[in-house]
Amino acid sequence: MNTHPAMIDPFGRHVSYLRVSVTDRCDFRCVYCMSEHMTFLPKADLLSLEELDRLCSAFIEKGVRKLRITGGEPLVRKNILSLFGALGRHLKTGALEELTLTTNGSQLEKYAGDLARLGVRRINVSLDTLDAAKFRKITRWGDIAKVQAGIEAARAAGLKVKLNAVALKGVNEDEYDAMIEYAHGAGMDLTLIETMPLGDIDGDRTDQYLPLSIVRARLMDRWTLEDIPFRTGGPARYVRVKETGGRIGFITPLTHNFCESCNRVRITCTGQLYMCLGQEDMADLRAPLRAAKDDGLLSAAIDEAIGRKPKGHDFVIDRRAAKPAVARHMSVTGG
Ligand code: SAM
């Protein structure tokens, strides 16, 4: 029986969703996410997979019901399946409702079957375009054929796949109709995401930012969008497309702040706990994790950190602001 009190933050929000970045490394270099020449953390700084398991398990003890493994690219971390295997025990006991993954899909062909066998039911695959040349340009290094083969492998393994696309002005804004047809034609939801000012990239973010309020209005010229109460526990708000029967999610950190219902915290691959994706405050959990074999110190450090979860982020994408709102890249805190 769970004897720990639930994690409730100062604003009465119940923290039940943990996202874990298992590596800051990635085999792509998406232009809105990273600069081409990134300096990654020394491997020695990373928590071991056993430590990540212990950390996640401590959060599950404290009431986390949904766990998302992310990165960087989680499937490039060596031996990553052993972490899924270990965490799967919490699915079996019912302590954890869902173990899920966000991936760029590059390694999915290899791993989809094992992920399904280990208890993963749903995954998010990031796909910003359907055009091979454009895909290469956005990801700098990616091969869309491999990603699409990965998506097919995931579907064949019985995984429910959701596609995530970042809305990029002048890059993929002419493709949403085609992406809706592709996703919904294969029974996949599609979620559109606004670019967030996280970390230095080589270009200018104001050039890429496309408010989803505009996208939604444009979609309504072609499709009938019906608001639905469907939620997956994350920040997306969904509509059903009457013509396809499929769903579109909108993640709008800039045009519509959704912090009032935030149930999430994030851990980096070095054991830093971020209580908000859009703020700098964090708590180091690696020291208390390593200081003792039992979880007393760790548990106290988590409670203390949840006690200062901020009310929300205040992202602004503004040409006058020379620096990103938050210095760290999405690959550090995990998307
Ligand atoms: N490598 C995996 C992937 O590609 O899905 C997981 C990590 S990636 C950082 C998670 C998600 O964050 C991706 O969908 C990516 O497009 C998105 N992302 C990265 N940087 C972003 C930014 N500055 N604003 C909005 N979304 C971003």
PDB file of N, CA, C and O and ligand atoms in Angstrom, residues 25-28 30 32-34 69-74 102-105 124-128 164-166 193-199 201 205 208 253 329-332 334-335, ligand 1:
ATOM      1  N   ARG A  25      21.662  13.689 -25.360  1.00  0.00           N
ATOM      2  CA  ARG A  25      22.162  13.491 -26.722  1.00  0.00           C
ATOM      3  C   ARG A  25      21.039  13.150 -27.681  1.00  0.00           C
ATOM      4  O   ARG A  25      20.032  12.581 -27.285  1.00  0.00           O
ATOM      5  N   CYS A  26      21.275  13.468 -28.949  1.00  0.00           N
ATOM      6  CA  CYS A  26      20.275  13.149 -29.959  1.00  0.00           C
ATOM      7  C   CYS A  26      20.983  12.868 -31.270  1.00  0.00           C
ATOM      8  O   CYS A  26      22.064  13.398 -31.528  1.00  0.00           O
ATOM      9  N   ASP A  27      20.359  12.034 -32.103  1.00  0.00           N
ATOM     10  CA  ASP A  27      20.938  11.751 -33.415  1.00  0.00           C
ATOM     11  C   ASP A  27      20.390  12.704 -34.479  1.00  0.00           C
ATOM     12  O   ASP A  27      20.724  12.584 -35.644  1.00  0.00           O
ATOM     13  N   PHE A  28      19.530  13.654 -34.088  1.00  0.00           N
ATOM     14  CA  PHE A  28      19.098  14.730 -34.973  1.00  0.00           C
ATOM     15  C   PHE A  28      19.572  16.057 -34.382  1.00  0.00           C
ATOM     16  O   PHE A  28      19.961  16.118 -33.214  1.00  0.00           O
ATOM     17  N   CYS A  30      17.486  19.191 -34.738  1.00  0.00           N
ATOM     18  CA  CYS A  30      16.382  20.018 -35.231  1.00  0.00           C
ATOM     19  C   CYS A  30      16.699  21.501 -35.032  1.00  0.00           C
ATOM     20  O   CYS A  30      17.121  21.910 -33.947  1.00  0.00           O
ATOM     21  N   TYR A  32      15.072  24.193 -34.559  1.00  0.00           N
ATOM     22  CA  TYR A  32      14.422  24.993 -33.519  1.00  0.00           C
ATOM     23  C   TYR A  32      14.786  24.498 -32.129  1.00  0.00           C
ATOM     24  O   TYR A  32      14.420  25.104 -31.126  1.00  0.00           O
ATOM     25  N   CYS A  33      15.486  23.363 -32.054  1.00  0.00           N
ATOM     26  CA  CYS A  33      15.763  22.734 -30.759  1.00  0.00           C
ATOM     27  C   CYS A  33      17.219  22.898 -30.353  1.00  0.00           C
ATOM     28  O   CYS A  33      17.512  23.248 -29.213  1.00  0.00           O
ATOM     29  N   MET A  34      18.128  22.666 -31.282  1.00  0.00           N
ATOM     30  CA  MET A  34      19.552  22.657 -30.945  1.00  0.00           C
ATOM     31  C   MET A  34      20.338  23.466 -31.969  1.00  0.00           C
ATOM     32  O   MET A  34      19.885  23.677 -33.088  1.00  0.00           O
ATOM     33  N   ILE A  69       9.224   8.758 -20.845  1.00  0.00           N
ATOM     34  CA  ILE A  69      10.662   8.710 -21.060  1.00  0.00           C
ATOM     35  C   ILE A  69      10.967   9.543 -22.301  1.00  0.00           C
ATOM     36  O   ILE A  69      10.364   9.347 -23.359  1.00  0.00           O
ATOM     37  N   THR A  70      11.901  10.498 -22.150  1.00  0.00           N
ATOM     38  CA  THR A  70      12.179  11.398 -23.251  1.00  0.00           C
ATOM     39  C   THR A  70      13.662  11.761 -23.234  1.00  0.00           C
ATOM     40  O   THR A  70      14.479  11.102 -22.600  1.00  0.00           O
ATOM     41  N   GLY A  71      14.026  12.816 -23.946  1.00  0.00           N
ATOM     42  CA  GLY A  71      15.436  13.184 -24.006  1.00  0.00           C
ATOM     43  C   GLY A  71      15.568  14.597 -24.539  1.00  0.00           C
ATOM     44  O   GLY A  71      14.636  15.391 -24.414  1.00  0.00           O
ATOM     45  N   GLY A  72      16.645  14.820 -25.190  1.00  0.00           N
ATOM     46  CA  GLY A  72      17.482  14.088 -26.132  1.00  0.00           C
ATOM     47  C   GLY A  72      16.651  13.014 -26.825  1.00  0.00           C
ATOM     48  O   GLY A  72      15.442  13.035 -26.786  1.00  0.00           O
ATOM     49  N   GLU A  73      17.331  12.106 -27.450  1.00  0.00           N
ATOM     50  CA  GLU A  73      16.614  10.980 -28.049  1.00  0.00           C
ATOM     51  C   GLU A  73      16.759   9.768 -27.127  1.00  0.00           C
ATOM     52  O   GLU A  73      17.844   9.185 -27.031  1.00  0.00           O
ATOM     53  N   PRO A  74      15.671   9.398 -26.441  1.00  0.00           N
ATOM     54  CA  PRO A  74      15.784   8.342 -25.434  1.00  0.00           C
ATOM     55  C   PRO A  74      16.287   7.014 -25.998  1.00  0.00           C
ATOM     56  O   PRO A  74      16.998   6.284 -25.321  1.00  0.00           O
ATOM     57  N   THR A 102       8.559   9.628 -25.739  1.00  0.00           N
ATOM     58  CA  THR A 102       8.588  10.581 -26.852  1.00  0.00           C
ATOM     59  C   THR A 102       9.860  10.333 -27.626  1.00  0.00           C
ATOM     60  O   THR A 102      10.941  10.313 -27.039  1.00  0.00           O
ATOM     61  N   THR A 103       9.752  10.146 -28.928  1.00  0.00           N
ATOM     62  CA  THR A 103      10.919   9.765 -29.719  1.00  0.00           C
ATOM     63  C   THR A 103      10.893  10.432 -31.084  1.00  0.00           C
ATOM     64  O   THR A 103       9.829  10.807 -31.574  1.00  0.00           O
ATOM     65  N   ASN A 104      12.078  10.564 -31.691  1.00  0.00           N
ATOM     66  CA  ASN A 104      12.111  11.061 -33.071  1.00  0.00           C
ATOM     67  C   ASN A 104      11.878   9.936 -34.079  1.00  0.00           C
ATOM     68  O   ASN A 104      11.853  10.167 -35.276  1.00  0.00           O
ATOM     69  N   GLY A 105      11.774   8.714 -33.592  1.00  0.00           N
ATOM     70  CA  GLY A 105      11.413   7.590 -34.453  1.00  0.00           C
ATOM     71  C   GLY A 105      12.569   6.931 -35.182  1.00  0.00           C
ATOM     72  O   GLY A 105      12.390   5.879 -35.809  1.00  0.00           O
ATOM     73  N   ASN A 124       4.685   8.941 -28.530  1.00  0.00           N
ATOM     74  CA  ASN A 124       4.634  10.141 -29.354  1.00  0.00           C
ATOM     75  C   ASN A 124       5.845  10.138 -30.276  1.00  0.00           C
ATOM     76  O   ASN A 124       6.968   9.933 -29.811  1.00  0.00           O
ATOM     77  N   VAL A 125       5.594  10.351 -31.546  1.00  0.00           N
ATOM     78  CA  VAL A 125       6.701  10.449 -32.497  1.00  0.00           C
ATOM     79  C   VAL A 125       6.705  11.865 -33.073  1.00  0.00           C
ATOM     80  O   VAL A 125       5.674  12.354 -33.531  1.00  0.00           O
ATOM     81  N   SER A 126       7.867  12.499 -33.031  1.00  0.00           N
ATOM     82  CA  SER A 126       7.964  13.866 -33.549  1.00  0.00           C
ATOM     83  C   SER A 126       8.189  13.823 -35.052  1.00  0.00           C
ATOM     84  O   SER A 126       9.103  13.160 -35.532  1.00  0.00           O
ATOM     85  N   LEU A 127       7.333  14.502 -35.774  1.00  0.00           N
ATOM     86  CA  LEU A 127       7.452  14.524 -37.239  1.00  0.00           C
ATOM     87  C   LEU A 127       6.917  15.876 -37.704  1.00  0.00           C
ATOM     88  O   LEU A 127       5.724  16.129 -37.621  1.00  0.00           O
ATOM     89  N   ASP A 128       7.815  16.734 -38.171  1.00  0.00           N
ATOM     90  CA  ASP A 128       7.421  18.106 -38.462  1.00  0.00           C
ATOM     91  C   ASP A 128       7.041  18.340 -39.920  1.00  0.00           C
ATOM     92  O   ASP A 128       6.556  19.422 -40.271  1.00  0.00           O
ATOM     93  N   ASN A 164       3.681  14.376 -33.260  1.00  0.00           N
ATOM     94  CA  ASN A 164       3.872  15.736 -32.754  1.00  0.00           C
ATOM     95  C   ASN A 164       4.588  16.558 -33.808  1.00  0.00           C
ATOM     96  O   ASN A 164       5.644  16.143 -34.287  1.00  0.00           O
ATOM     97  N   ALA A 165       4.029  17.707 -34.146  1.00  0.00           N
ATOM     98  CA  ALA A 165       4.707  18.584 -35.099  1.00  0.00           C
ATOM     99  C   ALA A 165       4.820  19.978 -34.492  1.00  0.00           C
ATOM    100  O   ALA A 165       3.834  20.519 -33.994  1.00  0.00           O
ATOM    101  N   VAL A 166       6.008  20.544 -34.538  1.00  0.00           N
ATOM    102  CA  VAL A 166       6.179  21.926 -34.103  1.00  0.00           C
ATOM    103  C   VAL A 166       5.774  22.822 -35.275  1.00  0.00           C
ATOM    104  O   VAL A 166       6.187  22.590 -36.416  1.00  0.00           O
ATOM    105  N   ILE A 193       2.455  22.006 -31.989  1.00  0.00           N
ATOM    106  CA  ILE A 193       3.096  22.625 -30.821  1.00  0.00           C
ATOM    107  C   ILE A 193       3.687  23.978 -31.220  1.00  0.00           C
ATOM    108  O   ILE A 193       4.310  24.086 -32.284  1.00  0.00           O
ATOM    109  N   GLU A 194       3.500  24.978 -30.366  1.00  0.00           N
ATOM    110  CA  GLU A 194       4.149  26.270 -30.609  1.00  0.00           C
ATOM    111  C   GLU A 194       5.624  26.207 -30.201  1.00  0.00           C
ATOM    112  O   GLU A 194       5.955  25.570 -29.203  1.00  0.00           O
ATOM    113  N   THR A 195       6.483  26.863 -30.953  1.00  0.00           N
ATOM    114  CA  THR A 195       7.919  26.888 -30.579  1.00  0.00           C
ATOM    115  C   THR A 195       8.091  27.661 -29.283  1.00  0.00           C
ATOM    116  O   THR A 195       7.568  28.762 -29.128  1.00  0.00           O
ATOM    117  N   MET A 196       8.877  27.092 -28.409  1.00  0.00           N
ATOM    118  CA  MET A 196       9.131  27.739 -27.120  1.00  0.00           C
ATOM    119  C   MET A 196      10.565  28.279 -27.083  1.00  0.00           C
ATOM    120  O   MET A 196      11.461  27.667 -27.656  1.00  0.00           O
ATOM    121  N   PRO A 197      10.765  29.404 -26.415  1.00  0.00           N
ATOM    122  CA  PRO A 197      12.096  30.014 -26.378  1.00  0.00           C
ATOM    123  C   PRO A 197      13.026  29.329 -25.377  1.00  0.00           C
ATOM    124  O   PRO A 197      13.317  29.853 -24.304  1.00  0.00           O
ATOM    125  N   LEU A 198      13.490  28.150 -25.736  1.00  0.00           N
ATOM    126  CA  LEU A 198      14.326  27.355 -24.832  1.00  0.00           C
ATOM    127  C   LEU A 198      15.698  27.135 -25.449  1.00  0.00           C
ATOM    128  O   LEU A 198      15.825  26.432 -26.454  1.00  0.00           O
ATOM    129  N   GLY A 199      16.718  27.700 -24.874  1.00  0.00           N
ATOM    130  CA  GLY A 199      18.094  27.433 -25.305  1.00  0.00           C
ATOM    131  C   GLY A 199      18.480  28.190 -26.564  1.00  0.00           C
ATOM    132  O   GLY A 199      17.636  28.523 -27.398  1.00  0.00           O
ATOM    133  N   ILE A 201      19.765  28.708 -30.206  1.00  0.00           N
ATOM    134  CA  ILE A 201      19.827  27.947 -31.460  1.00  0.00           C
ATOM    135  C   ILE A 201      20.588  28.833 -32.438  1.00  0.00           C
ATOM    136  O   ILE A 201      20.890  29.985 -32.128  1.00  0.00           O
ATOM    137  N   ARG A 205      14.413  32.894 -33.313  1.00  0.00           N
ATOM    138  CA  ARG A 205      13.138  32.219 -33.066  1.00  0.00           C
ATOM    139  C   ARG A 205      11.920  33.009 -33.546  1.00  0.00           C
ATOM    140  O   ARG A 205      10.907  32.430 -33.880  1.00  0.00           O
ATOM    141  N   GLN A 208      10.591  31.868 -36.696  1.00  0.00           N
ATOM    142  CA  GLN A 208       9.956  30.548 -36.768  1.00  0.00           C
ATOM    143  C   GLN A 208       8.593  30.506 -36.095  1.00  0.00           C
ATOM    144  O   GLN A 208       7.814  29.603 -36.338  1.00  0.00           O
ATOM    145  N   PRO A 253       1.786  26.950 -25.459  1.00  0.00           N
ATOM    146  CA  PRO A 253       2.402  27.597 -24.299  1.00  0.00           C
ATOM    147  C   PRO A 253       2.476  29.110 -24.439  1.00  0.00           C
ATOM    148  O   PRO A 253       2.605  29.826 -23.448  1.00  0.00           O
ATOM    149  N   HIS A 329      18.287  23.920 -23.232  1.00  0.00           N
ATOM    150  CA  HIS A 329      17.551  23.414 -24.383  1.00  0.00           C
ATOM    151  C   HIS A 329      16.491  22.417 -23.923  1.00  0.00           C
ATOM    152  O   HIS A 329      16.612  21.802 -22.871  1.00  0.00           O
ATOM    153  N   MET A 330      15.488  22.242 -24.777  1.00  0.00           N
ATOM    154  CA  MET A 330      14.420  21.263 -24.521  1.00  0.00           C
ATOM    155  C   MET A 330      15.016  19.861 -24.315  1.00  0.00           C
ATOM    156  O   MET A 330      14.490  19.054 -23.564  1.00  0.00           O
ATOM    157  N   SER A 331      16.125  19.591 -24.984  1.00  0.00           N
ATOM    158  CA  SER A 331      16.756  18.256 -24.893  1.00  0.00           C
ATOM    159  C   SER A 331      17.305  17.987 -23.510  1.00  0.00           C
ATOM    160  O   SER A 331      17.554  16.840 -23.156  1.00  0.00           O
ATOM    161  N   VAL A 332      17.530  19.038 -22.714  1.00  0.00           N
ATOM    162  CA  VAL A 332      18.036  18.849 -21.360  1.00  0.00           C
ATOM    163  C   VAL A 332      16.881  18.486 -20.425  1.00  0.00           C
ATOM    164  O   VAL A 332      16.919  17.479 -19.713  1.00  0.00           O
ATOM    165  N   GLY A 334      13.816  17.751 -21.365  1.00  0.00           N
ATOM    166  CA  GLY A 334      12.969  16.689 -21.927  1.00  0.00           C
ATOM    167  C   GLY A 334      11.646  17.238 -22.415  1.00  0.00           C
ATOM    168  O   GLY A 334      10.974  17.990 -21.712  1.00  0.00           O
ATOM    169  N   GLY A 335      11.268  16.854 -23.633  1.00  0.00           N
ATOM    170  CA  GLY A 335      10.030  17.397 -24.221  1.00  0.00           C
ATOM    171  C   GLY A 335       8.823  16.567 -23.871  1.00  0.00           C
ATOM    172  O   GLY A 335       8.901  15.598 -23.154  1.00  0.00           O
TER     173      GLY A 335
HETATM  174  N1  SAM B   1      14.068  13.246 -29.379  1.00  0.00           N
HETATM  175  C1  SAM B   1      12.708  13.055 -28.991  1.00  0.00           C
HETATM  176  C2  SAM B   1      11.775  13.629 -30.023  1.00  0.00           C
HETATM  177  O1  SAM B   1      12.245  14.125 -31.049  1.00  0.00           O
HETATM  178  O2  SAM B   1      10.575  13.557 -29.825  1.00  0.00           O
HETATM  179  C3  SAM B   1      12.362  13.548 -27.601  1.00  0.00           C
HETATM  180  C4  SAM B   1      12.905  14.871 -27.167  1.00  0.00           C
HETATM  181  S1  SAM B   1      12.381  16.283 -28.100  1.00  0.00           S
HETATM  182  C5  SAM B   1      13.224  17.583 -27.218  1.00  0.00           C
HETATM  183  C6  SAM B   1      10.679  16.402 -27.618  1.00  0.00           C
HETATM  184  C7  SAM B   1       9.806  17.327 -28.401  1.00  0.00           C
HETATM  185  O3  SAM B   1      10.166  18.645 -28.126  1.00  0.00           O
HETATM  186  C8  SAM B   1       9.880  17.158 -29.905  1.00  0.00           C
HETATM  187  O4  SAM B   1       8.565  16.998 -30.391  1.00  0.00           O
HETATM  188  C9  SAM B   1      10.449  18.456 -30.374  1.00  0.00           C
HETATM  189  O5  SAM B   1       9.948  18.798 -31.630  1.00  0.00           O
HETATM  190  C10 SAM B   1      10.000  19.405 -29.301  1.00  0.00           C
HETATM  191  N2  SAM B   1      10.796  20.620 -29.156  1.00  0.00           N
HETATM  192  C11 SAM B   1      12.135  20.765 -29.073  1.00  0.00           C
HETATM  193  N3  SAM B   1      12.506  22.046 -28.918  1.00  0.00           N
HETATM  194  C12 SAM B   1      11.365  22.763 -28.904  1.00  0.00           C
HETATM  195  C13 SAM B   1      11.060  24.142 -28.768  1.00  0.00           C
HETATM  196  N4  SAM B   1      12.017  25.062 -28.616  1.00  0.00           N
HETATM  197  N5  SAM B   1       9.758  24.499 -28.780  1.00  0.00           N
HETATM  198  C14 SAM B   1       8.779  23.591 -28.935  1.00  0.00           C
HETATM  199  N6  SAM B   1       8.988  22.275 -29.054  1.00  0.00           N
HETATM  200  C15 SAM B   1      10.268  21.855 -29.051  1.00  0.00           C
END
